[in-house]
GROMACS .gro file of C-alpha atoms in nm:
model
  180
    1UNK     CA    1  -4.919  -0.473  -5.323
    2UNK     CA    2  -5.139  -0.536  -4.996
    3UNK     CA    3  -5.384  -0.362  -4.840
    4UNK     CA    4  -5.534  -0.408  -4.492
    5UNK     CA    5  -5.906  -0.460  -4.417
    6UNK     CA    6  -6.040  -0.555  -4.085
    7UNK     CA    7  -6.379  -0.639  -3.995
    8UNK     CA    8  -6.343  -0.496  -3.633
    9UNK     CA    9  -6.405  -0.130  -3.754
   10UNK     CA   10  -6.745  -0.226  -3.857
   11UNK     CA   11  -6.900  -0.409  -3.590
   12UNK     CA   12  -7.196  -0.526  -3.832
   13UNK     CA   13  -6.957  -0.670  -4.124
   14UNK     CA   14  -6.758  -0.797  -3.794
   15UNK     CA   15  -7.064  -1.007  -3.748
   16UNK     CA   16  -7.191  -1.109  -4.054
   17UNK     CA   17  -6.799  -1.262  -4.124
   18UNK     CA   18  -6.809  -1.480  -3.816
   19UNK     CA   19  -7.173  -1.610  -3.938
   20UNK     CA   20  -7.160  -1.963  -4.060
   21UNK     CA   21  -7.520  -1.964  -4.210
   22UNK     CA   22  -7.624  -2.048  -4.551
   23UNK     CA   23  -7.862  -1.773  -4.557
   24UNK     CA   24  -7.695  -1.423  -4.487
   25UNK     CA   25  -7.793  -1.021  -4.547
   26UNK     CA   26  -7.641  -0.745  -4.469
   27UNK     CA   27  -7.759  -0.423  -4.472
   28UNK     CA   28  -7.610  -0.112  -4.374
   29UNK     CA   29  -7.601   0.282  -4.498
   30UNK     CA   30  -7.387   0.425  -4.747
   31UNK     CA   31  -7.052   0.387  -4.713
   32UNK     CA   32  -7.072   0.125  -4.411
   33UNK     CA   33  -6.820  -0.120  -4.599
   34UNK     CA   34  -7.059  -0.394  -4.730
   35UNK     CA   35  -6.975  -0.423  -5.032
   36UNK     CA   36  -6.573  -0.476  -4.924
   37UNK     CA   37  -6.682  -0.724  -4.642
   38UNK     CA   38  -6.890  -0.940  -4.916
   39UNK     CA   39  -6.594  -0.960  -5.125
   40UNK     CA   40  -6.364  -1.016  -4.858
   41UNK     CA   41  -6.634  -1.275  -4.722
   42UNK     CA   42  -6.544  -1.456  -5.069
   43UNK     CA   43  -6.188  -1.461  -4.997
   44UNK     CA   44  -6.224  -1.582  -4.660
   45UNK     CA   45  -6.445  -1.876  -4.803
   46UNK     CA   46  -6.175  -1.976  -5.041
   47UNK     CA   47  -5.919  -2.005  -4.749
   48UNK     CA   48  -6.133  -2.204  -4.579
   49UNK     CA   49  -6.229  -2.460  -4.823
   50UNK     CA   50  -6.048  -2.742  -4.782
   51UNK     CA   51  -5.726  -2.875  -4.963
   52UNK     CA   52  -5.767  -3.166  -5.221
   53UNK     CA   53  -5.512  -3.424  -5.258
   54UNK     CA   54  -5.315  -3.207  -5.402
   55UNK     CA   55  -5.279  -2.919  -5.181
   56UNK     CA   56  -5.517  -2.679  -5.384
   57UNK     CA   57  -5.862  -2.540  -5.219
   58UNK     CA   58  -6.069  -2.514  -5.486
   59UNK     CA   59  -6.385  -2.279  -5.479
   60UNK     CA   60  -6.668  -2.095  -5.758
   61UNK     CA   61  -6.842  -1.811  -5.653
   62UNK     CA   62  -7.100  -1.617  -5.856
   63UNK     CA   63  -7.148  -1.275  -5.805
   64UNK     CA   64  -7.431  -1.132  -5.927
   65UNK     CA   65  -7.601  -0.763  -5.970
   66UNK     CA   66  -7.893  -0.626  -6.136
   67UNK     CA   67  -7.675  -0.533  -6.467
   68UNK     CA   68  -7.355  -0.588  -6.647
   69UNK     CA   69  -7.317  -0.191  -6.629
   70UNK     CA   70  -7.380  -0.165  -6.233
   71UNK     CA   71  -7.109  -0.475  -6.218
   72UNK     CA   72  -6.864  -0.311  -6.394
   73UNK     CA   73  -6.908   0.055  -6.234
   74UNK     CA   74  -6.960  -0.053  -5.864
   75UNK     CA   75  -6.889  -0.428  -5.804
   76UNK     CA   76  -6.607  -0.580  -6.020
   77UNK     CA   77  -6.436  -0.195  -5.949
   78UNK     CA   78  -6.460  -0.274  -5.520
   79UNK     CA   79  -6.356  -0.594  -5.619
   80UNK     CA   80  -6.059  -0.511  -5.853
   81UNK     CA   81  -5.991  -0.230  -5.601
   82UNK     CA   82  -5.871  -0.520  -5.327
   83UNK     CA   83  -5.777  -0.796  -5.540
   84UNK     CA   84  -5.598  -0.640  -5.864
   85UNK     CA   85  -5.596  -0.837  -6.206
   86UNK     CA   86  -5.243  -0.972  -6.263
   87UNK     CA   87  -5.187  -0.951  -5.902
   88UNK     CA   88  -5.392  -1.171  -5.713
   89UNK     CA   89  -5.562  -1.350  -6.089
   90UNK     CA   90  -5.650  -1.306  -6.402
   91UNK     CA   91  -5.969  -1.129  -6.545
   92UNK     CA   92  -6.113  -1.235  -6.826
   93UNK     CA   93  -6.323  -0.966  -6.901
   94UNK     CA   94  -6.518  -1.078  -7.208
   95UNK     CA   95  -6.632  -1.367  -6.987
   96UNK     CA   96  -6.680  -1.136  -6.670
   97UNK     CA   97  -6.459  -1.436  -6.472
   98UNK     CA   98  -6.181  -1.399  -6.254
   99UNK     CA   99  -5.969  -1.657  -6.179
  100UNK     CA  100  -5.778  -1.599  -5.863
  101UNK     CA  101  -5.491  -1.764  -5.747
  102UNK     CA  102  -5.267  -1.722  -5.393
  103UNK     CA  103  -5.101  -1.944  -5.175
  104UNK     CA  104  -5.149  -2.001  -4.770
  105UNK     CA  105  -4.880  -1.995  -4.489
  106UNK     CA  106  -4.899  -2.350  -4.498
  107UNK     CA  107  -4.806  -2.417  -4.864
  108UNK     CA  108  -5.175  -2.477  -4.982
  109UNK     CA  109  -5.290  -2.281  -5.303
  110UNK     CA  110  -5.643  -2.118  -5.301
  111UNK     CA  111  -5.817  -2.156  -5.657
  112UNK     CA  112  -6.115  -1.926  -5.675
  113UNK     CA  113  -6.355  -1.880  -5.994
  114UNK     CA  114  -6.569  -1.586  -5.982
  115UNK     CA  115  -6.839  -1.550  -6.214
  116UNK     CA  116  -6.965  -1.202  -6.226
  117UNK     CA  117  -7.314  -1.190  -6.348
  118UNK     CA  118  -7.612  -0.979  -6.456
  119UNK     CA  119  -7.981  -1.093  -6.335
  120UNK     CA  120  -8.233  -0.880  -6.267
  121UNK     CA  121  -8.535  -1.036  -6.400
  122UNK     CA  122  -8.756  -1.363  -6.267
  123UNK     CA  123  -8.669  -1.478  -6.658
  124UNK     CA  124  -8.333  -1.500  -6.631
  125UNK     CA  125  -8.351  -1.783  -6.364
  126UNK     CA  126  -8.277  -1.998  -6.686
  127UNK     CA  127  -7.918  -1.876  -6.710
  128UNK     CA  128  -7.816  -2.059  -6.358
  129UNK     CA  129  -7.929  -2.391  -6.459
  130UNK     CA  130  -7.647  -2.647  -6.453
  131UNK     CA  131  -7.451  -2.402  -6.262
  132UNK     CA  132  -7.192  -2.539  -5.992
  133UNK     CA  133  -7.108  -2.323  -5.722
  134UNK     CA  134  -6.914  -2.289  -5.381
  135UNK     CA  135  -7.172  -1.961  -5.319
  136UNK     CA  136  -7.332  -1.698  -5.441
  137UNK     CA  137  -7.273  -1.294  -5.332
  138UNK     CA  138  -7.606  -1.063  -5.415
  139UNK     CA  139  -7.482  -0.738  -5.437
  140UNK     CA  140  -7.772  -0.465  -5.344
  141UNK     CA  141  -7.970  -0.751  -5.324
  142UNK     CA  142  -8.273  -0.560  -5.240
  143UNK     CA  143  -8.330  -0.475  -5.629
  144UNK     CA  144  -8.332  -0.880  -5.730
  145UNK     CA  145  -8.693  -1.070  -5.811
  146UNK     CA  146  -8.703  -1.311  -5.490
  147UNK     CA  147  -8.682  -1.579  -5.784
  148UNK     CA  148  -8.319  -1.512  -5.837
  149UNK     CA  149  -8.229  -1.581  -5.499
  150UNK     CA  150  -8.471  -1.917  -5.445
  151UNK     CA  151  -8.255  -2.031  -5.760
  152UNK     CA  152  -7.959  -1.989  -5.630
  153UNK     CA  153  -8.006  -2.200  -5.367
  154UNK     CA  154  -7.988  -2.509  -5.586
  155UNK     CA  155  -7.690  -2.422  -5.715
  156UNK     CA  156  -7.420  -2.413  -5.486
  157UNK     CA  157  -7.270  -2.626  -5.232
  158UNK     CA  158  -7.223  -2.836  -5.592
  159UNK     CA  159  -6.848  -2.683  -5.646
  160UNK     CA  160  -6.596  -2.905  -5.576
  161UNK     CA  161  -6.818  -3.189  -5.622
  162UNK     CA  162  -6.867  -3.473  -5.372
  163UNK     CA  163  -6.641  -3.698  -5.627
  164UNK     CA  164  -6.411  -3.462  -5.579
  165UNK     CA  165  -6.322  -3.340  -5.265
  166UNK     CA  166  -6.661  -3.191  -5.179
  167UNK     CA  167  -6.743  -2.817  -5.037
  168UNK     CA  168  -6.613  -2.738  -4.691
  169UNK     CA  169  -6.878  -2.454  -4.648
  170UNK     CA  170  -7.167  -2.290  -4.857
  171UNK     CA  171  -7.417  -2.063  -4.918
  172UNK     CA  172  -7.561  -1.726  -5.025
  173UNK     CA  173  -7.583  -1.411  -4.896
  174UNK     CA  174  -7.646  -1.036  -4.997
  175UNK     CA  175  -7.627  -0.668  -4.932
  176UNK     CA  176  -7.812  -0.375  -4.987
  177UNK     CA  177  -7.832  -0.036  -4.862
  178UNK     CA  178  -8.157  -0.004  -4.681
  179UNK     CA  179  -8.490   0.014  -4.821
  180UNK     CA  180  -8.664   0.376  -4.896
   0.00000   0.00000   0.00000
């Protein structure tokens, strides 16, 4: 099963892919494809990390959304939509993880983790302490306590570690449909 996605039919997602930045937003109106270029952005990261020893480019992302409903109806469904379960990984959907697996042309294997989470509240900063991550999608990001996103920041570029064989890229970025 493949589908096709190109960033050149939306000139804004176009540019927002070939940004290297930590920081990133994208905004655009409904139905602009967003939401698919921020979870194709996440894919593209993975192929880009670099290969350990062992030939396996290994990357965690979180992606995170005001609520564990609005990540199951909108987010983990666009993301599902592209990158079926059994196909491309495995969901573990009590955990709200998927771990995806593919290999490259050149006989490196992409290992992704993708942590789904719900945060919506300057409270909940708690619940990314002593996380490790690659990066970090905000999905409609314009509904998230500024608090959520100033965490975030300490947490990736941690996943792989520099022990290991270090991050080749990361950062954070978000979406959102524009503001009322």
């Amino acid at each position: 099963m493949r589908k096709v996605w190109s960033p050149e039919h939306v000139p804004t997602v176009q540019q927002f892919m070939h940004d290297n930045s930590f920081l990133r937003y994208l905004q655009g109106p409904f139905g602009s494809g967003k939401s698919v270029g921020c979870v194709q952005e996440i894919v593209k990261r993975a192929s880009m990390q670099a290969p350990n020893e062992d030939g396996k480019r290994r990357t965690r992302f979180a992606v995170i959304r005001n609520t564990y409903r609005q990540l199951q109806d909108t987010t983990m469904r666009t993301f599902l939509d592209w990158y079926p379960d059994r196909v491309w990984g495995r969901l573990k959907v009590a955990d709200a993880e998927f771990e995806m697996r593919f290999r490259l042309e050149d006989g490196s294997e992409v290992e992704c983790e993708i942590l789904f989470r719900a945060l919506d509240r300057p409270d909940q900063v708690g619940n990314l302490l002593s996380l490790e991550l690659t990066g970090a999608w905000c999905n409609e990001m314009r509904e998230m306590p500024k608090e959520i996103w100033d965490a975030l920041q300490g947490r990736v570029g941690r996943f792989p570690s520099a022990a290991e064989e270090g991050c080749t890229w990361s950062g954070i970025w978000g979406d959102s449909n524009p503001p009322d």
